[in-house]
Coordinates of C-alpha atoms and ligand atoms in Angstrom, one line a residue:
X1422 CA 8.9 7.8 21.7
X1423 CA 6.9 9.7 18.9
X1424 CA 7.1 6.8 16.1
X1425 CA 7.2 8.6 13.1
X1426 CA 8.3 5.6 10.6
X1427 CA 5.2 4.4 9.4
X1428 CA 1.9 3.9 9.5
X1429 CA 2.6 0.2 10.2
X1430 CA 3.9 0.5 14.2
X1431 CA 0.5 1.2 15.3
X1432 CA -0.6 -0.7 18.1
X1433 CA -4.3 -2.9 18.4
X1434 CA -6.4 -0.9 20.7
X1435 CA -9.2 -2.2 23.2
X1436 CA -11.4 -2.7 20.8
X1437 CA -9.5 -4.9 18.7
X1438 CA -8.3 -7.0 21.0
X1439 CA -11.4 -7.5 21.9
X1440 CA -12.6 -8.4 18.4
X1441 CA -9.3 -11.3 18.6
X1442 CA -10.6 -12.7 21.9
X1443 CA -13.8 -13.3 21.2
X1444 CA -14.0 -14.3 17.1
X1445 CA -15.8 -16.9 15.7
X1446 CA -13.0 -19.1 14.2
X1447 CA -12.3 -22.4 12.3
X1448 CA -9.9 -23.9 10.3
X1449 CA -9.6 -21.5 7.2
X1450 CA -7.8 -23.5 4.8
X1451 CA -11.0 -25.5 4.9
X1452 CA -13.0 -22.6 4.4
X1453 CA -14.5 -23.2 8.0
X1454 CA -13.5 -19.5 10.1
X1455 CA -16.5 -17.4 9.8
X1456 CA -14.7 -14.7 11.0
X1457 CA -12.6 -14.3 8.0
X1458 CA -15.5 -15.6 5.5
X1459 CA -17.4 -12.6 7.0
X1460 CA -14.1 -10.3 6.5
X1461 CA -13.5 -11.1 2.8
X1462 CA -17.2 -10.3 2.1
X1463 CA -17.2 -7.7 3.9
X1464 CA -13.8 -6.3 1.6
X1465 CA -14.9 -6.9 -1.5
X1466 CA -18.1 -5.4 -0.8
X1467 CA -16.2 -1.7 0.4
X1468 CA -14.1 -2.5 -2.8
X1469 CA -17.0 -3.2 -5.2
X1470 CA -15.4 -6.5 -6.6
X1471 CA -17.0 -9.7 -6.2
X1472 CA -14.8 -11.7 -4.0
X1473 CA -11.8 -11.3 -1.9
X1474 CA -9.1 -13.0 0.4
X1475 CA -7.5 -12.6 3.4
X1476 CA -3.8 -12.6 2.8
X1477 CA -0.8 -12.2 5.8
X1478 CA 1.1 -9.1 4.2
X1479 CA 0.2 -6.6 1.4
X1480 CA 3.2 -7.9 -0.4
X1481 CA 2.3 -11.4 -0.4
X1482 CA -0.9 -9.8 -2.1
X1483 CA 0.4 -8.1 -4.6
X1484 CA 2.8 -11.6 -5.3
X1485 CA -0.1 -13.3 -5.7
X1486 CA -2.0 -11.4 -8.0
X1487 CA 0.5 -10.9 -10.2
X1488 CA 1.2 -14.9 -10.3
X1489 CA -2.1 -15.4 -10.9
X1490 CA -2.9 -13.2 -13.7
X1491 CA 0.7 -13.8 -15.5
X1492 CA 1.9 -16.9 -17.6
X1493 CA 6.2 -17.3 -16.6
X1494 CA 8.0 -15.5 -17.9
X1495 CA 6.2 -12.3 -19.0
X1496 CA 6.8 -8.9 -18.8
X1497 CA 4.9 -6.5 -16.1
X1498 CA 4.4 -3.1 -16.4
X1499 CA 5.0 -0.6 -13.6
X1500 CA 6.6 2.3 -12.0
X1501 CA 10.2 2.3 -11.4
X1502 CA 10.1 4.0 -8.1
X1503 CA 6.3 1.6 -6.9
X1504 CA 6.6 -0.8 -4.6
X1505 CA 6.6 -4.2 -6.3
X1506 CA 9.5 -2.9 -8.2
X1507 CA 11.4 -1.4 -5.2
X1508 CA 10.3 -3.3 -1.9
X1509 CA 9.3 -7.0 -2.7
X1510 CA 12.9 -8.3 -3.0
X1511 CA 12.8 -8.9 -6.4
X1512 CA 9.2 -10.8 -6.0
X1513 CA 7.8 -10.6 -9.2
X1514 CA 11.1 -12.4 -10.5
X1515 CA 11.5 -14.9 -7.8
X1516 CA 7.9 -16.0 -7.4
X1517 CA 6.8 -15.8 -10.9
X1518 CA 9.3 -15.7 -13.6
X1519 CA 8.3 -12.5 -14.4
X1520 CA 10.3 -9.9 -16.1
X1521 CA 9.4 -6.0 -15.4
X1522 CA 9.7 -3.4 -17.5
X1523 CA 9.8 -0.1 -15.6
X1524 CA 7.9 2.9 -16.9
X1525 CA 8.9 6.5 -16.1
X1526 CA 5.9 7.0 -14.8
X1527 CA 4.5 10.6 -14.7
X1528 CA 5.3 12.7 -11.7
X1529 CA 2.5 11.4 -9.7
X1530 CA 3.5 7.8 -10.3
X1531 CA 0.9 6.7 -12.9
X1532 CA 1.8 5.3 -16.2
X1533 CA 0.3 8.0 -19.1
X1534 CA -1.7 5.4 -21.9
X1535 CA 1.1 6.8 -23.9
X1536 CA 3.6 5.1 -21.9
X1537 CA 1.3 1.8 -21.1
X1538 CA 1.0 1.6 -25.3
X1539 CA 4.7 1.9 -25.9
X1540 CA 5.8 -0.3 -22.8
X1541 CA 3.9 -2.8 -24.1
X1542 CA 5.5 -6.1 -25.7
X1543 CA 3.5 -8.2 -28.1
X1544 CA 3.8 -11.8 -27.6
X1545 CA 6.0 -13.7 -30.6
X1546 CA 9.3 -15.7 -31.4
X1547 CA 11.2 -13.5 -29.9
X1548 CA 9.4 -11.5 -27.1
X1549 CA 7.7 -12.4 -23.8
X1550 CA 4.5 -10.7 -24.0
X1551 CA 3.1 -8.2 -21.0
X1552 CA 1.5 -10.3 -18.6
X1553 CA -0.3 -7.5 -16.5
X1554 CA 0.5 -3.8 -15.4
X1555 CA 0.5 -2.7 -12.0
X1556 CA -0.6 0.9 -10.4
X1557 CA 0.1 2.1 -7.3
X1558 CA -2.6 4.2 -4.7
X1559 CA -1.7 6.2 -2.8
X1560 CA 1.3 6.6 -3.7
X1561 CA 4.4 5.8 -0.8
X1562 CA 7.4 6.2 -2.5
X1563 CA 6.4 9.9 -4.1
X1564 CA 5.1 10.7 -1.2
X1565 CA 1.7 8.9 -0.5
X1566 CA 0.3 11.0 -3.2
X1567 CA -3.4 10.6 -3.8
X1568 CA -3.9 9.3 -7.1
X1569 CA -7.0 10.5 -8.6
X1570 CA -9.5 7.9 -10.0
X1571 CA -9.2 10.0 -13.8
X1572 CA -5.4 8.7 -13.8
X1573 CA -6.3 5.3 -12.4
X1574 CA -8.8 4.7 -15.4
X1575 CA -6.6 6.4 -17.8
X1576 CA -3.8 3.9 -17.2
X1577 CA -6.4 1.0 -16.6
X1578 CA -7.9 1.6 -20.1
X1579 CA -5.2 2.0 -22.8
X1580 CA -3.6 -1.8 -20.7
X1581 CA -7.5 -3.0 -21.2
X1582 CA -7.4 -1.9 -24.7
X1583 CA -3.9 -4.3 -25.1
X1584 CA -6.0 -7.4 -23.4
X1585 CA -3.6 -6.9 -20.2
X1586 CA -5.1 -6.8 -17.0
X1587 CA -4.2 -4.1 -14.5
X1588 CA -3.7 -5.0 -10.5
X1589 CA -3.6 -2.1 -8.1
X1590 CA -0.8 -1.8 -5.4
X1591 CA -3.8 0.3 -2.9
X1592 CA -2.1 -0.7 0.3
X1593 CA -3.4 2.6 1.5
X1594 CA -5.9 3.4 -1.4
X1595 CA -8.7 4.2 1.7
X1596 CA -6.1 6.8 2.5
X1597 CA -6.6 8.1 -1.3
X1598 CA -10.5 8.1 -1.4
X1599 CA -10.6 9.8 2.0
X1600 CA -8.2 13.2 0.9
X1601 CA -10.0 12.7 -2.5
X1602 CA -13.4 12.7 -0.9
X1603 CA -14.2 10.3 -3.3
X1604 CA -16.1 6.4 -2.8
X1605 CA -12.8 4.0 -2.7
X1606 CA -15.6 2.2 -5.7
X1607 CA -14.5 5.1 -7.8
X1608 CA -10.8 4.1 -7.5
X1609 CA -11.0 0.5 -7.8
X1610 CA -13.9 0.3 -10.0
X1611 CA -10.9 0.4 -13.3
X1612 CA -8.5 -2.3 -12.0
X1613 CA -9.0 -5.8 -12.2
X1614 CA -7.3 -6.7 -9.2
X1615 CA -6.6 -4.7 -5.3
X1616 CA -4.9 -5.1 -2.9
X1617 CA -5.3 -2.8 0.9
X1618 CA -3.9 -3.1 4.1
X1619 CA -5.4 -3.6 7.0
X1620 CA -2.5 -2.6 9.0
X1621 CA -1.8 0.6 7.7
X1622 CA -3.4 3.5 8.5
X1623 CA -6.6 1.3 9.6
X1624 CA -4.6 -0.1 12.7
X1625 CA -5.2 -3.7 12.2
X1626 CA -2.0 -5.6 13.8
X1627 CA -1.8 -7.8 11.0
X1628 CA -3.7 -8.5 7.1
X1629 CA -4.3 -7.3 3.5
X1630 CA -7.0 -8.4 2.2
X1631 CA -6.7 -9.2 -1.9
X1632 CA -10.1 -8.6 -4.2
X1633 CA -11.0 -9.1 -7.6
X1634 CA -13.6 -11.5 -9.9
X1635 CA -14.7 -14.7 -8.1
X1636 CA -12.9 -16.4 -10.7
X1637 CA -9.1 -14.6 -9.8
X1638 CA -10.0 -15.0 -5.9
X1639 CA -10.4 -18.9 -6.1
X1640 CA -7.0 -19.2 -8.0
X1641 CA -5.6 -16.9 -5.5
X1642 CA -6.7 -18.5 -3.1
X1643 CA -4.5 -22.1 -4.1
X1644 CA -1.9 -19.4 -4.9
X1645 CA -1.8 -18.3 -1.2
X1646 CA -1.7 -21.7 -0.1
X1647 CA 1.7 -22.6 -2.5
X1648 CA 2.7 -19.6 -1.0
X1649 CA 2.6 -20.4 2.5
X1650 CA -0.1 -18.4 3.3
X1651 CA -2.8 -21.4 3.9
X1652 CA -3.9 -20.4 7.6
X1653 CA -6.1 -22.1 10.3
X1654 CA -8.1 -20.6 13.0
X1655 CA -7.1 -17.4 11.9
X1656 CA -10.3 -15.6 12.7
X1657 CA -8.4 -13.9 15.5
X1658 CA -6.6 -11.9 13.1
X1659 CA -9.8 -11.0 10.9
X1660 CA -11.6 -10.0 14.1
X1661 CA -9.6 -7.2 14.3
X1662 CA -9.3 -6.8 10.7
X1663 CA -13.2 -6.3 10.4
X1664 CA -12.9 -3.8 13.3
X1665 CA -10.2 -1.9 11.3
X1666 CA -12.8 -0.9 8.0
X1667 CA -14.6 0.9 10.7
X1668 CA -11.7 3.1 11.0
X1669 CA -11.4 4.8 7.0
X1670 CA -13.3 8.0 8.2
X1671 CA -10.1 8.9 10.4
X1672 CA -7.5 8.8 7.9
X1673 CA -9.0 12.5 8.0
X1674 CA -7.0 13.1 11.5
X1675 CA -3.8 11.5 10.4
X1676 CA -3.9 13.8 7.2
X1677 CA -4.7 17.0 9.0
X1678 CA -2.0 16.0 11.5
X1679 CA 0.3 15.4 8.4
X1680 CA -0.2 18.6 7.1
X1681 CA 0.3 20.6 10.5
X1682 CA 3.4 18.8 10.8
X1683 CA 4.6 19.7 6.7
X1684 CA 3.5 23.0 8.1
X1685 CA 5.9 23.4 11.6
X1686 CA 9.1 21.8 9.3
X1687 CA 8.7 24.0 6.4
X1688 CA 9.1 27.0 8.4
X1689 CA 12.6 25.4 9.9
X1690 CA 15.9 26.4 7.8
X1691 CA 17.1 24.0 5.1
X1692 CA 14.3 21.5 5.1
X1693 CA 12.1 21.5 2.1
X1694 CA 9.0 19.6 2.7
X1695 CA 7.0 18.5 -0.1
X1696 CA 3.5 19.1 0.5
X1697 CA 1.7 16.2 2.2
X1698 CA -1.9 14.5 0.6
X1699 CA -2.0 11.7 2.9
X1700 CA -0.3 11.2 6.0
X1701 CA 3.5 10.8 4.5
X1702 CA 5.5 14.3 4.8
X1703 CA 8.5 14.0 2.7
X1704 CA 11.6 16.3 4.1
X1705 CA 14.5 16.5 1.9
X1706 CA 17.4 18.0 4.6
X1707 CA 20.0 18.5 2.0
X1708 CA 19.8 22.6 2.8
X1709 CA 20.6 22.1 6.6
X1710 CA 24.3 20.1 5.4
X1711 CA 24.0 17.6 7.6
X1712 CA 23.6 13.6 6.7
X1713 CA 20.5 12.0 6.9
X1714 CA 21.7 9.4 9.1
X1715 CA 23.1 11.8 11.9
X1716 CA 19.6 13.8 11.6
X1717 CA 18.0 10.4 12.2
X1718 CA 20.1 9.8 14.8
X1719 CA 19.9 12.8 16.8
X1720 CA 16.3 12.9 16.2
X1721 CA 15.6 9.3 18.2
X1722 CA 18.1 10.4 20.7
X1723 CA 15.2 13.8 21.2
X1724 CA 12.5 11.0 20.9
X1725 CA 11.3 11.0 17.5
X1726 CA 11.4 8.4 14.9
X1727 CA 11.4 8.7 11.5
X1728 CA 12.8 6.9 8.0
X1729 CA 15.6 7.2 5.4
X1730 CA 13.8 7.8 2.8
X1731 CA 16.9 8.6 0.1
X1732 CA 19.9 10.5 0.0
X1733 CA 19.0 13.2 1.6
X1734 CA 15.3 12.7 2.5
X1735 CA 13.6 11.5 5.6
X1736 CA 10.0 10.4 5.5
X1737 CA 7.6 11.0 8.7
X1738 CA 4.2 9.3 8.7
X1739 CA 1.5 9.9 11.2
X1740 CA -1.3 7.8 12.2
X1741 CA -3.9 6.3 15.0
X1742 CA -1.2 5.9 17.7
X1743 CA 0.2 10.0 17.2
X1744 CA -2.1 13.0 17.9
X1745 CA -1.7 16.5 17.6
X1746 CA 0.5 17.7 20.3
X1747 CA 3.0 14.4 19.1
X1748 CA 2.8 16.4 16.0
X1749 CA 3.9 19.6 17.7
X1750 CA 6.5 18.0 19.9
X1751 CA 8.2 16.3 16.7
X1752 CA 8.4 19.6 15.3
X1753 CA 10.2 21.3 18.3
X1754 CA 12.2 18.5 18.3
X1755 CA 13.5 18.5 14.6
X1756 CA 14.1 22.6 15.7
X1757 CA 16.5 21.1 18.9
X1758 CA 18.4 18.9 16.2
X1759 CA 18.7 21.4 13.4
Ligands
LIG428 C1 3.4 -1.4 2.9 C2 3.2 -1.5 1.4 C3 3.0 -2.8 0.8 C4 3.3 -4.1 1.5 O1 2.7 -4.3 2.6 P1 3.3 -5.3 3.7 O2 2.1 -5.7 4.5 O3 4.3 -4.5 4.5 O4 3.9 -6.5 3.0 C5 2.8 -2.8 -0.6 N1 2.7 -1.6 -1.3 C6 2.8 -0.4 -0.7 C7 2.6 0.8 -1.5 C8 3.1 -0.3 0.6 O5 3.2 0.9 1.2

């Protein structure tokens, strides 16, 4: 099978396995695993913030940030089509009392200052207040669209300017720095908060890894625990977590590969690909008349996975575990199917 769905099915190689069998490891909730003491320095260091913590999932991240910079029952600004709003069950509601108000973001998913000024509530008798704002790098639902650091601090500065702090959604933010060919620093240098995935793109099996002022990070770090996130010798997940920041220079393969693969579909009859910037290639197959879930279908039954990614639009990601001739057999198989 040429797994296409996400960036998320690749498997720990040698090397990281490796790094699980032989870690250093304590109990964590103690503060006693080196190997993840080592791996949160070693995060907030690539992410120029001064502390950071080792969370299970990128979503229980992003939960936790935005619990610990709200107050109940405040309002939180973000895109209607980003993640927290779309993918986290309702997170931000259930875990936090928090109400969000979704901008129309611009077309490359980052609220204009003009839209962070008039989606902002002041607090009074009648009104909630805006708790925080949340961006969104790269971009998955538009496409994994590299966000450029302008936008980032364009958005970051008019919330700043309304006292609100701003927490970015960078699950694959190395994936924006590295088509941007800018330092990641120059991304998250804006936001208050980030959170990245290790087991994206990177090819960690599991982790995200949360950063911000020592201050957030210790609160955090009790909000992971009333989470359910407290873990113990857990150093043999970090090991391979430290491994994966050694990977960010290859996001470069997965994006060329994304691109030759945009390139093969958009020559193919009623696809239109949008073009990729990371390693998500949008197809929308509404040209070719046939339903996304029989295209799907037909398309595992020729070996190659991909996702619904709307009505009429499948989304194919590539990454660590698919090379280039994957990438040309996909192709020839989406030919077969159309
Ligand atoms: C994958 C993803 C997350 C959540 O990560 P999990 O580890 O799957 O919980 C958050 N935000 C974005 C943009 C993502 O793509």
């Amino acid at each position: 099978m040429i797994d296409l769905r996400s960036d998320t099915v690749t498997k720990p190689d040698e090397t990281m396995r490796e790094a699980a069998a032989t870690a250093a490891v304590g109990d964590d909730v103690y503060g006693e695993d080196p190997t993840v003491t080592d791996l949160e320095a070693r995060a907030a260091e690539t992410v120029g913030k001064e502390a950071a913590l080792y969370v299970p999932t990128g979503t229980m991240g992003n939960q936790v940030a935005a619990r610990v910079h709200t107050d109940r029952g405040q309002e939180v600004l973000a895109d209607r089509k980003s993640h927290v709003v779309k993918y986290e069950l309702g997170g931000l509601a259930q875990h936090s009392s928090l109400q969000v108000r979704m901008l129309e973001a611009d077309p490359r998913g980052v609220p204009t200052p003009a839209a962070v000024a008039s989606g902002y509530v002041e607090e009074s008798v009648h009104r909630p207040g805006t708790g925080l704002c949340c961006l969104e790098n790269t971009h998955n639902v538009r496409g994994g669209l590299a966000i450029e650091p302008e936008r980032i601090a364009a958005a970051a500065s008019a919330a700043r300017d309304l006292e609100v702090p701003v927490h970015l959604d960078g699950a694959r933010v190395f994936n924006a720095a590295v088509a941007l060919d800018v330092p990641v620093t120059a991304i998250t240098e804006p936001v208050d908060s980030v959170m990245f995935c290790l087991s994206k793109g990177l090819g960690a099996p599991v982790g995200s890894m949360l950063a911000g002022s020592e201050e957030f990070i210790e609160e955090a770090r009790r909000t992971r625990k009333l989470f359910g996130g407290g873990m113990r010798q857990v150093g043999v997940l970090a090991g391979p977590g430290l491994r994966a920041l050694e990977n960010v220079a290859d996001l470069e393969t997965d994006h060329e590969n994304a691109r030759a693969l945009a390139a093969g579909l958009e020559g193919l009859e009623g696809l239109s690909v949008q073009e990729p910037e990371t390693n998500i290639v949008l197809v929308d197959v509404a040209g070719t008349g046939l339903e996304v879930g029989d295209v799907l279908a037909e398309l595992a039954d020729g070996g190659v996975l991909a996702t619904r990614f709307g009505p009429t639009t499948i989304r194919l990601c590539t990454h660590r575990d698919v090379g280039r001739a994957d990438v040309e057999r996909a192709v020839a198989v989406v030919e077969d199917v159309l």
